[in-house]
Amino acid sequence: MLKSIVYFEVGRLGLPAVDAALINRIDKEFPMIRMNEPPFDMAFMDASNLGNLPFDADMVHNDTVIVVDNIHGTNKNRAAWKKIKTNPIVTVTIDLYYCGVVFLRKEQARQHFKIRI
């Protein structure tokens, strides 16, 4: 996850406050990142918490990347992942089995990938 913060040059990160150790590590390694201040450049969510996915226009922008954890954990999580893929602002999804990556780029054709590693 920390490598993706560097790769996508994240300035604003949406992260649920469920893992204090992770939040502290991110604060220590990336002191310039603004946490939980929309619009997010990247957001990390759990599929079981679908109600909190940041799909409101004021919370995301065209280059926002959303990483959704645990997309195959339960029937509810699998249903949440299917619902995410059908959201009209979602253009690209990548199913990495343990997590999914969501892109919102308007200029990109709608595609869904499954990558088994």
Coordinates of C-alpha atoms in Angstrom, one line a residue:
M1 CA 0.0 0.0 0.0
L2 CA 2.8 2.5 0.8
K3 CA 4.4 1.9 -2.6
S4 CA 1.1 2.8 -4.2
I5 CA 1.0 6.1 -2.3
V6 CA 4.4 7.0 -3.9
Y7 CA 3.5 5.7 -7.3
F8 CA 0.3 7.7 -7.6
E9 CA 1.9 10.8 -6.0
V10 CA -0.9 11.0 -3.4
G11 CA -1.4 14.3 -1.7
R12 CA -4.8 13.6 -0.1
L13 CA -5.5 10.2 1.3
G14 CA -8.9 8.8 2.5
L15 CA -8.4 6.2 5.1
P16 CA -10.8 4.8 7.6
A17 CA -9.6 5.1 11.1
V18 CA -9.6 1.4 11.8
D19 CA -5.8 0.8 12.0
A20 CA -4.0 3.3 14.2
A21 CA -0.6 1.8 13.5
L22 CA -1.1 2.2 9.8
I23 CA -2.2 5.8 10.1
N24 CA 0.8 6.5 12.3
R25 CA 3.2 4.9 9.8
I26 CA 1.7 6.9 6.9
D27 CA 2.0 10.1 9.0
K28 CA 5.6 9.3 9.8
E29 CA 6.7 8.3 6.2
F30 CA 4.6 10.8 4.3
P31 CA 4.2 13.9 6.5
M32 CA 2.9 16.0 3.6
I33 CA -0.1 13.8 3.0
R34 CA -3.4 15.3 4.1
M35 CA -5.5 12.6 5.7
N36 CA -9.3 12.4 5.2
E37 CA -9.6 15.8 3.5
P38 CA -11.5 15.5 0.2
P39 CA -11.1 15.5 -2.7
F40 CA -9.1 12.3 -2.3
D41 CA -6.2 11.3 -4.7
M42 CA -6.4 7.8 -3.2
A43 CA -8.9 6.2 -0.8
F44 CA -8.7 2.8 1.0
M45 CA -11.9 1.1 1.8
D46 CA -13.3 -2.2 2.9
A47 CA -15.9 -3.9 0.7
S48 CA -18.0 -4.7 3.8
N49 CA -18.4 -0.9 4.4
L50 CA -19.9 -0.1 1.0
G51 CA -22.0 2.8 2.4
N52 CA -18.8 4.8 3.0
L53 CA -17.3 4.5 -0.5
P54 CA -16.3 8.0 -1.7
F55 CA -18.3 8.3 -4.9
D56 CA -19.7 11.8 -4.3
A57 CA -18.4 14.4 -6.7
D58 CA -17.0 16.6 -3.9
M59 CA -14.9 13.7 -2.5
V60 CA -13.2 12.5 -5.7
H61 CA -11.7 13.8 -8.9
N62 CA -10.9 12.3 -12.3
D63 CA -7.6 10.8 -11.2
T64 CA -8.7 9.4 -7.9
V65 CA -7.7 5.8 -7.2
I66 CA -9.8 3.7 -4.8
V67 CA -8.4 0.5 -3.3
V68 CA -11.1 -1.8 -1.9
D69 CA -10.0 -4.5 0.5
N70 CA -11.5 -7.9 1.0
I71 CA -13.7 -8.0 -2.2
H72 CA -14.2 -11.7 -2.1
G73 CA -14.4 -12.2 1.7
T74 CA -18.2 -12.8 2.0
N75 CA -21.3 -12.8 -0.1
K76 CA -21.9 -9.2 1.0
N77 CA -18.4 -8.2 0.0
R78 CA -18.7 -9.8 -3.5
A79 CA -22.1 -8.1 -4.0
A80 CA -20.5 -4.8 -3.0
W81 CA -17.7 -5.3 -5.5
K82 CA -20.3 -6.0 -8.3
K83 CA -22.2 -2.8 -7.3
I84 CA -18.9 -0.8 -7.4
K85 CA -18.2 -2.1 -10.9
T86 CA -21.6 -0.9 -12.2
N87 CA -21.3 2.6 -10.7
P88 CA -21.5 5.0 -13.6
I89 CA -18.5 7.0 -12.6
V90 CA -16.2 3.9 -12.4
T91 CA -14.4 3.3 -15.6
V92 CA -11.7 0.7 -14.8
T93 CA -11.6 -1.9 -12.1
I94 CA -8.8 -4.4 -11.4
D95 CA -9.7 -7.5 -9.3
L96 CA -6.6 -8.7 -7.6
Y97 CA -8.6 -11.2 -5.5
Y98 CA -7.6 -9.9 -2.1
C99 CA -8.4 -6.4 -3.1
G100 CA -9.8 -4.4 -6.0
V101 CA -8.5 -1.2 -7.5
V102 CA -11.0 1.3 -8.9
F103 CA -10.2 4.2 -11.4
L104 CA -12.6 7.0 -12.3
R105 CA -11.0 8.4 -15.4
K106 CA -13.7 9.8 -17.7
E107 CA -11.5 9.7 -20.8
Q108 CA -10.8 5.9 -20.5
A109 CA -13.0 3.2 -21.9
R110 CA -14.9 1.1 -19.4
Q111 CA -13.0 -2.1 -18.6
H112 CA -12.9 -4.7 -15.8
F113 CA -9.8 -6.9 -15.2
K114 CA -9.2 -10.0 -13.1
I115 CA -5.6 -10.6 -12.2
R116 CA -4.7 -13.7 -10.3
I117 CA -1.4 -13.6 -8.5

